[in-house]
């Protein structure tokens, strides 16, 4: 069972996230916090598998709470996924520097929220597709195309769609394959590229001009 703590100053948001998490057969909400101080205290006491953390909260903002729970120097970091309304690059960069395992916008939808929780548990990092694409557009000019790292044509298809910000379910629908097959392809791609997560896979594709 994946144990989740939900931290957000809006009761309606906490309730909504709780319903989404509670609808999963292998997930459960073990605590709720309405401010950053409570979020840190409960995370340290309950030791959930994942914390869903808002940024703008009373008493202690989410980015500082994140630093205390997962930032550099934390001996036993907690897996934290930041979920916010505010689509600002500064927040994204700070969250990732402070140890976030994901960064989602609140309008990303239930499927992506669940996927982000699972990614955090598995040691991956999931960022909202729209943010991923925008960050990658700011990369240095694309490098000259090099070898394909031994990727199969189908793996290249999957990589291109990852680089465009599609979720696993959307990739499966676009390529008419099962979600499980997408995951298998991505696992193979990560091994061949030495990539830690889908963001690094997307960056590899953009650098090699596999996506415009």
PDB file of C-alpha atoms in Angstrom:
ATOM      1  CA  UNK A   1       0.000   0.000   0.000  1.00  0.00           C
ATOM      2  CA  UNK A   2       1.368   3.423  -1.028  1.00  0.00           C
ATOM      3  CA  UNK A   3       0.841   5.820   1.890  1.00  0.00           C
ATOM      4  CA  UNK A   4       0.240   9.452   0.895  1.00  0.00           C
ATOM      5  CA  UNK A   5       0.175  12.692   2.889  1.00  0.00           C
ATOM      6  CA  UNK A   6      -1.750  15.579   1.295  1.00  0.00           C
ATOM      7  CA  UNK A   7      -0.635  19.116   2.207  1.00  0.00           C
ATOM      8  CA  UNK A   8      -2.659  22.047   0.842  1.00  0.00           C
ATOM      9  CA  UNK A   9      -4.246  25.056   2.503  1.00  0.00           C
ATOM     10  CA  UNK A  10      -7.533  24.560   0.610  1.00  0.00           C
ATOM     11  CA  UNK A  11      -9.851  21.968   2.130  1.00  0.00           C
ATOM     12  CA  UNK A  12     -11.551  21.351  -1.212  1.00  0.00           C
ATOM     13  CA  UNK A  13      -8.219  20.493  -2.846  1.00  0.00           C
ATOM     14  CA  UNK A  14      -7.285  18.127  -0.013  1.00  0.00           C
ATOM     15  CA  UNK A  15     -10.653  16.415  -0.355  1.00  0.00           C
ATOM     16  CA  UNK A  16     -10.306  16.112  -4.134  1.00  0.00           C
ATOM     17  CA  UNK A  17      -6.807  14.668  -3.950  1.00  0.00           C
ATOM     18  CA  UNK A  18      -7.958  12.331  -1.197  1.00  0.00           C
ATOM     19  CA  UNK A  19     -10.745  10.990  -3.395  1.00  0.00           C
ATOM     20  CA  UNK A  20      -8.348  10.415  -6.314  1.00  0.00           C
ATOM     21  CA  UNK A  21      -5.787   8.641  -4.126  1.00  0.00           C
ATOM     22  CA  UNK A  22      -8.431   6.699  -2.230  1.00  0.00           C
ATOM     23  CA  UNK A  23      -9.904   5.370  -5.480  1.00  0.00           C
ATOM     24  CA  UNK A  24      -6.659   3.503  -6.214  1.00  0.00           C
ATOM     25  CA  UNK A  25      -6.622  -0.057  -4.842  1.00  0.00           C
ATOM     26  CA  UNK A  26      -2.992   0.240  -3.727  1.00  0.00           C
ATOM     27  CA  UNK A  27      -3.002   3.778  -2.288  1.00  0.00           C
ATOM     28  CA  UNK A  28      -4.273   5.397   0.892  1.00  0.00           C
ATOM     29  CA  UNK A  29      -4.209   8.903   2.389  1.00  0.00           C
ATOM     30  CA  UNK A  30      -2.619   8.679   5.834  1.00  0.00           C
ATOM     31  CA  UNK A  31      -2.717  12.368   6.732  1.00  0.00           C
ATOM     32  CA  UNK A  32      -3.717  15.892   5.717  1.00  0.00           C
ATOM     33  CA  UNK A  33      -2.029  19.214   6.463  1.00  0.00           C
ATOM     34  CA  UNK A  34      -3.336  22.749   5.918  1.00  0.00           C
ATOM     35  CA  UNK A  35      -0.008  24.562   6.356  1.00  0.00           C
ATOM     36  CA  UNK A  36       3.706  23.989   5.887  1.00  0.00           C
ATOM     37  CA  UNK A  37       4.578  23.539   9.552  1.00  0.00           C
ATOM     38  CA  UNK A  38       1.972  20.814   9.942  1.00  0.00           C
ATOM     39  CA  UNK A  39       3.112  19.199   6.685  1.00  0.00           C
ATOM     40  CA  UNK A  40       6.705  18.899   7.933  1.00  0.00           C
ATOM     41  CA  UNK A  41       5.632  17.631  11.344  1.00  0.00           C
ATOM     42  CA  UNK A  42       3.258  15.000   9.947  1.00  0.00           C
ATOM     43  CA  UNK A  43       5.696  13.880   7.258  1.00  0.00           C
ATOM     44  CA  UNK A  44       8.399  13.305   9.852  1.00  0.00           C
ATOM     45  CA  UNK A  45       6.020  11.536  12.232  1.00  0.00           C
ATOM     46  CA  UNK A  46       3.998   9.436   9.761  1.00  0.00           C
ATOM     47  CA  UNK A  47       6.816   8.757   7.247  1.00  0.00           C
ATOM     48  CA  UNK A  48       4.454   8.465   4.234  1.00  0.00           C
ATOM     49  CA  UNK A  49       5.726   7.027   0.973  1.00  0.00           C
ATOM     50  CA  UNK A  50       4.845  10.254  -0.846  1.00  0.00           C
ATOM     51  CA  UNK A  51       3.871  13.786   0.186  1.00  0.00           C
ATOM     52  CA  UNK A  52       1.712  15.867  -2.166  1.00  0.00           C
ATOM     53  CA  UNK A  53       2.782  19.409  -1.298  1.00  0.00           C
ATOM     54  CA  UNK A  54       1.335  22.780  -2.304  1.00  0.00           C
ATOM     55  CA  UNK A  55       3.695  25.768  -2.617  1.00  0.00           C
ATOM     56  CA  UNK A  56       1.795  28.721  -1.176  1.00  0.00           C
ATOM     57  CA  UNK A  57       0.686  27.762   2.323  1.00  0.00           C
ATOM     58  CA  UNK A  58       0.413  29.582   5.674  1.00  0.00           C
ATOM     59  CA  UNK A  59       3.102  29.507   8.396  1.00  0.00           C
ATOM     60  CA  UNK A  60       5.708  27.887   6.125  1.00  0.00           C
ATOM     61  CA  UNK A  61       5.662  27.888   2.332  1.00  0.00           C
ATOM     62  CA  UNK A  62       5.851  24.615   0.444  1.00  0.00           C
ATOM     63  CA  UNK A  63       9.314  25.176  -1.033  1.00  0.00           C
ATOM     64  CA  UNK A  64      10.821  25.656   2.426  1.00  0.00           C
ATOM     65  CA  UNK A  65       8.884  22.657   3.742  1.00  0.00           C
ATOM     66  CA  UNK A  66      10.250  20.674   0.806  1.00  0.00           C
ATOM     67  CA  UNK A  67      13.813  21.731   1.643  1.00  0.00           C
ATOM     68  CA  UNK A  68      13.358  20.536   5.230  1.00  0.00           C
ATOM     69  CA  UNK A  69      11.939  17.180   4.111  1.00  0.00           C
ATOM     70  CA  UNK A  70      14.033  16.342   1.046  1.00  0.00           C
ATOM     71  CA  UNK A  71      16.638  19.051   0.478  1.00  0.00           C
ATOM     72  CA  UNK A  72      20.405  18.722   0.344  1.00  0.00           C
ATOM     73  CA  UNK A  73      21.810  17.355   3.584  1.00  0.00           C
ATOM     74  CA  UNK A  74      18.578  15.723   4.775  1.00  0.00           C
ATOM     75  CA  UNK A  75      19.640  12.364   6.184  1.00  0.00           C
ATOM     76  CA  UNK A  76      16.435  10.459   5.475  1.00  0.00           C
ATOM     77  CA  UNK A  77      14.565  12.409   2.770  1.00  0.00           C
ATOM     78  CA  UNK A  78      10.867  12.014   2.109  1.00  0.00           C
ATOM     79  CA  UNK A  79       9.587  11.644  -1.456  1.00  0.00           C
ATOM     80  CA  UNK A  80       7.710  14.843  -2.287  1.00  0.00           C
ATOM     81  CA  UNK A  81       5.625  15.755  -5.326  1.00  0.00           C
ATOM     82  CA  UNK A  82       4.876  19.477  -5.587  1.00  0.00           C
ATOM     83  CA  UNK A  83       1.345  20.175  -6.844  1.00  0.00           C
ATOM     84  CA  UNK A  84       0.557  23.839  -7.436  1.00  0.00           C
ATOM     85  CA  UNK A  85      -1.481  26.354  -9.401  1.00  0.00           C
ATOM     86  CA  UNK A  86       1.565  28.508 -10.114  1.00  0.00           C
ATOM     87  CA  UNK A  87       3.333  27.729 -13.390  1.00  0.00           C
ATOM     88  CA  UNK A  88       6.601  29.587 -12.752  1.00  0.00           C
ATOM     89  CA  UNK A  89      10.033  28.391 -13.888  1.00  0.00           C
ATOM     90  CA  UNK A  90      11.574  29.744 -10.679  1.00  0.00           C
ATOM     91  CA  UNK A  91       9.345  27.470  -8.612  1.00  0.00           C
ATOM     92  CA  UNK A  92      10.140  24.454 -10.790  1.00  0.00           C
ATOM     93  CA  UNK A  93      13.912  24.943 -10.566  1.00  0.00           C
ATOM     94  CA  UNK A  94      13.808  25.582  -6.806  1.00  0.00           C
ATOM     95  CA  UNK A  95      11.606  22.544  -6.203  1.00  0.00           C
ATOM     96  CA  UNK A  96      13.883  20.238  -8.177  1.00  0.00           C
ATOM     97  CA  UNK A  97      16.990  21.625  -6.435  1.00  0.00           C
ATOM     98  CA  UNK A  98      15.310  21.011  -3.084  1.00  0.00           C
ATOM     99  CA  UNK A  99      14.685  17.345  -3.836  1.00  0.00           C
ATOM    100  CA  UNK A 100      11.181  17.203  -5.349  1.00  0.00           C
ATOM    101  CA  UNK A 101      10.291  13.916  -7.042  1.00  0.00           C
ATOM    102  CA  UNK A 102       7.766  15.639  -9.278  1.00  0.00           C
ATOM    103  CA  UNK A 103       6.154  18.954 -10.153  1.00  0.00           C
ATOM    104  CA  UNK A 104       2.533  19.043 -11.282  1.00  0.00           C
ATOM    105  CA  UNK A 105      -0.003  21.739 -11.999  1.00  0.00           C
ATOM    106  CA  UNK A 106      -3.325  21.289 -10.245  1.00  0.00           C
ATOM    107  CA  UNK A 107      -5.159  21.137 -13.558  1.00  0.00           C
ATOM    108  CA  UNK A 108      -3.033  18.171 -14.759  1.00  0.00           C
ATOM    109  CA  UNK A 109      -5.854  15.726 -14.049  1.00  0.00           C
ATOM    110  CA  UNK A 110      -6.311  12.632 -11.855  1.00  0.00           C
ATOM    111  CA  UNK A 111      -4.400  10.216 -14.116  1.00  0.00           C
ATOM    112  CA  UNK A 112      -1.216  12.296 -14.043  1.00  0.00           C
ATOM    113  CA  UNK A 113      -1.484  12.795 -10.276  1.00  0.00           C
ATOM    114  CA  UNK A 114      -1.632   9.038  -9.737  1.00  0.00           C
ATOM    115  CA  UNK A 115       1.195   8.502 -12.226  1.00  0.00           C
ATOM    116  CA  UNK A 116       3.335  11.072 -10.376  1.00  0.00           C
ATOM    117  CA  UNK A 117       2.809   9.266  -7.066  1.00  0.00           C
ATOM    118  CA  UNK A 118       3.805   5.941  -8.612  1.00  0.00           C
ATOM    119  CA  UNK A 119       6.825   7.542 -10.300  1.00  0.00           C
ATOM    120  CA  UNK A 120       7.994   9.003  -6.992  1.00  0.00           C
ATOM    121  CA  UNK A 121       7.731   5.618  -5.280  1.00  0.00           C
ATOM    122  CA  UNK A 122       9.745   3.973  -8.052  1.00  0.00           C
ATOM    123  CA  UNK A 123      12.479   6.613  -7.829  1.00  0.00           C
ATOM    124  CA  UNK A 124      11.497   8.484 -10.992  1.00  0.00           C
ATOM    125  CA  UNK A 125      10.481  12.125 -11.370  1.00  0.00           C
ATOM    126  CA  UNK A 126       7.424  13.310 -13.265  1.00  0.00           C
ATOM    127  CA  UNK A 127       6.891  16.916 -14.315  1.00  0.00           C
ATOM    128  CA  UNK A 128       3.726  18.285 -15.921  1.00  0.00           C
ATOM    129  CA  UNK A 129       4.096  17.851 -19.686  1.00  0.00           C
ATOM    130  CA  UNK A 130       3.553  21.547 -20.459  1.00  0.00           C
ATOM    131  CA  UNK A 131       6.336  22.500 -18.037  1.00  0.00           C
ATOM    132  CA  UNK A 132       8.679  19.824 -19.392  1.00  0.00           C
ATOM    133  CA  UNK A 133       8.309  21.072 -22.960  1.00  0.00           C
ATOM    134  CA  UNK A 134       8.838  24.701 -21.919  1.00  0.00           C
ATOM    135  CA  UNK A 135      11.977  23.892 -19.927  1.00  0.00           C
ATOM    136  CA  UNK A 136      13.420  21.858 -22.774  1.00  0.00           C
ATOM    137  CA  UNK A 137      12.811  24.716 -25.217  1.00  0.00           C
ATOM    138  CA  UNK A 138      15.275  26.764 -23.148  1.00  0.00           C
ATOM    139  CA  UNK A 139      18.081  24.253 -23.593  1.00  0.00           C
ATOM    140  CA  UNK A 140      21.226  25.342 -25.399  1.00  0.00           C
ATOM    141  CA  UNK A 141      21.064  25.006 -29.206  1.00  0.00           C
ATOM    142  CA  UNK A 142      20.544  21.401 -30.320  1.00  0.00           C
ATOM    143  CA  UNK A 143      23.666  19.311 -30.663  1.00  0.00           C
ATOM    144  CA  UNK A 144      24.419  17.754 -34.043  1.00  0.00           C
ATOM    145  CA  UNK A 145      22.588  14.479 -34.491  1.00  0.00           C
ATOM    146  CA  UNK A 146      24.663  11.577 -33.230  1.00  0.00           C
ATOM    147  CA  UNK A 147      24.104   7.847 -33.013  1.00  0.00           C
ATOM    148  CA  UNK A 148      20.694   6.574 -31.981  1.00  0.00           C
ATOM    149  CA  UNK A 149      22.086   4.726 -28.918  1.00  0.00           C
ATOM    150  CA  UNK A 150      20.785   1.470 -30.337  1.00  0.00           C
ATOM    151  CA  UNK A 151      17.118   2.419 -29.962  1.00  0.00           C
ATOM    152  CA  UNK A 152      14.633   0.468 -32.038  1.00  0.00           C
ATOM    153  CA  UNK A 153      12.288   2.375 -34.385  1.00  0.00           C
ATOM    154  CA  UNK A 154       9.409   1.840 -31.959  1.00  0.00           C
ATOM    155  CA  UNK A 155      11.510   3.081 -29.035  1.00  0.00           C
ATOM    156  CA  UNK A 156      12.317   6.205 -31.053  1.00  0.00           C
ATOM    157  CA  UNK A 157       8.571   6.714 -31.609  1.00  0.00           C
ATOM    158  CA  UNK A 158       8.009   6.510 -27.860  1.00  0.00           C
ATOM    159  CA  UNK A 159      10.899   8.885 -27.133  1.00  0.00           C
ATOM    160  CA  UNK A 160       9.533  11.497 -29.556  1.00  0.00           C
ATOM    161  CA  UNK A 161       6.162  11.454 -27.802  1.00  0.00           C
ATOM    162  CA  UNK A 162       7.774  11.660 -24.362  1.00  0.00           C
ATOM    163  CA  UNK A 163       9.666  14.725 -25.590  1.00  0.00           C
ATOM    164  CA  UNK A 164       6.357  16.300 -26.632  1.00  0.00           C
ATOM    165  CA  UNK A 165       5.074  15.894 -23.080  1.00  0.00           C
ATOM    166  CA  UNK A 166       2.626  13.015 -23.552  1.00  0.00           C
ATOM    167  CA  UNK A 167       1.798  10.696 -20.663  1.00  0.00           C
ATOM    168  CA  UNK A 168       2.164   6.914 -20.910  1.00  0.00           C
ATOM    169  CA  UNK A 169      -1.574   6.543 -21.512  1.00  0.00           C
ATOM    170  CA  UNK A 170      -1.527   9.155 -24.285  1.00  0.00           C
ATOM    171  CA  UNK A 171       1.499   7.509 -25.907  1.00  0.00           C
ATOM    172  CA  UNK A 172      -0.254   4.132 -25.808  1.00  0.00           C
ATOM    173  CA  UNK A 173      -3.339   5.587 -27.483  1.00  0.00           C
ATOM    174  CA  UNK A 174      -1.286   7.395 -30.136  1.00  0.00           C
ATOM    175  CA  UNK A 175       0.742   4.293 -31.048  1.00  0.00           C
ATOM    176  CA  UNK A 176      -2.119   1.780 -30.578  1.00  0.00           C
ATOM    177  CA  UNK A 177      -0.205  -0.233 -28.000  1.00  0.00           C
ATOM    178  CA  UNK A 178      -0.808  -1.150 -24.349  1.00  0.00           C
ATOM    179  CA  UNK A 179       0.336   1.105 -21.513  1.00  0.00           C
ATOM    180  CA  UNK A 180       2.404  -1.799 -20.232  1.00  0.00           C
ATOM    181  CA  UNK A 181       4.193  -1.953 -23.575  1.00  0.00           C
ATOM    182  CA  UNK A 182       4.985   1.765 -23.333  1.00  0.00           C
ATOM    183  CA  UNK A 183       6.498   1.190 -19.888  1.00  0.00           C
ATOM    184  CA  UNK A 184       8.570  -1.705 -21.244  1.00  0.00           C
ATOM    185  CA  UNK A 185       9.891   0.480 -24.076  1.00  0.00           C
ATOM    186  CA  UNK A 186      10.709   3.300 -21.643  1.00  0.00           C
ATOM    187  CA  UNK A 187      12.582   0.942 -19.331  1.00  0.00           C
ATOM    188  CA  UNK A 188      14.651  -0.236 -22.282  1.00  0.00           C
ATOM    189  CA  UNK A 189      15.278   3.346 -23.412  1.00  0.00           C
ATOM    190  CA  UNK A 190      16.410   4.396 -19.931  1.00  0.00           C
ATOM    191  CA  UNK A 191      18.908   1.533 -19.870  1.00  0.00           C
ATOM    192  CA  UNK A 192      20.283   2.294 -23.336  1.00  0.00           C
ATOM    193  CA  UNK A 193      20.565   6.040 -22.722  1.00  0.00           C
ATOM    194  CA  UNK A 194      21.622   5.829 -19.088  1.00  0.00           C
ATOM    195  CA  UNK A 195      18.754   8.215 -18.311  1.00  0.00           C
ATOM    196  CA  UNK A 196      17.329   8.462 -14.794  1.00  0.00           C
ATOM    197  CA  UNK A 197      13.819   9.564 -15.792  1.00  0.00           C
ATOM    198  CA  UNK A 198      11.584  10.709 -18.652  1.00  0.00           C
ATOM    199  CA  UNK A 199      12.809  14.297 -18.390  1.00  0.00           C
ATOM    200  CA  UNK A 200      16.337  13.159 -19.297  1.00  0.00           C
ATOM    201  CA  UNK A 201      14.902  11.021 -22.101  1.00  0.00           C
ATOM    202  CA  UNK A 202      13.072  14.079 -23.449  1.00  0.00           C
ATOM    203  CA  UNK A 203      16.198  16.226 -23.197  1.00  0.00           C
ATOM    204  CA  UNK A 204      18.146  13.596 -25.187  1.00  0.00           C
ATOM    205  CA  UNK A 205      15.495  13.707 -27.920  1.00  0.00           C
ATOM    206  CA  UNK A 206      15.460  17.519 -28.099  1.00  0.00           C
ATOM    207  CA  UNK A 207      19.246  17.706 -28.244  1.00  0.00           C
ATOM    208  CA  UNK A 208      19.229  15.353 -31.226  1.00  0.00           C
ATOM    209  CA  UNK A 209      16.440  17.171 -33.053  1.00  0.00           C
ATOM    210  CA  UNK A 210      14.080  14.212 -32.845  1.00  0.00           C
ATOM    211  CA  UNK A 211      11.280  16.646 -31.993  1.00  0.00           C
ATOM    212  CA  UNK A 212      10.607  20.179 -33.204  1.00  0.00           C
TER     213      UNK A 212
END
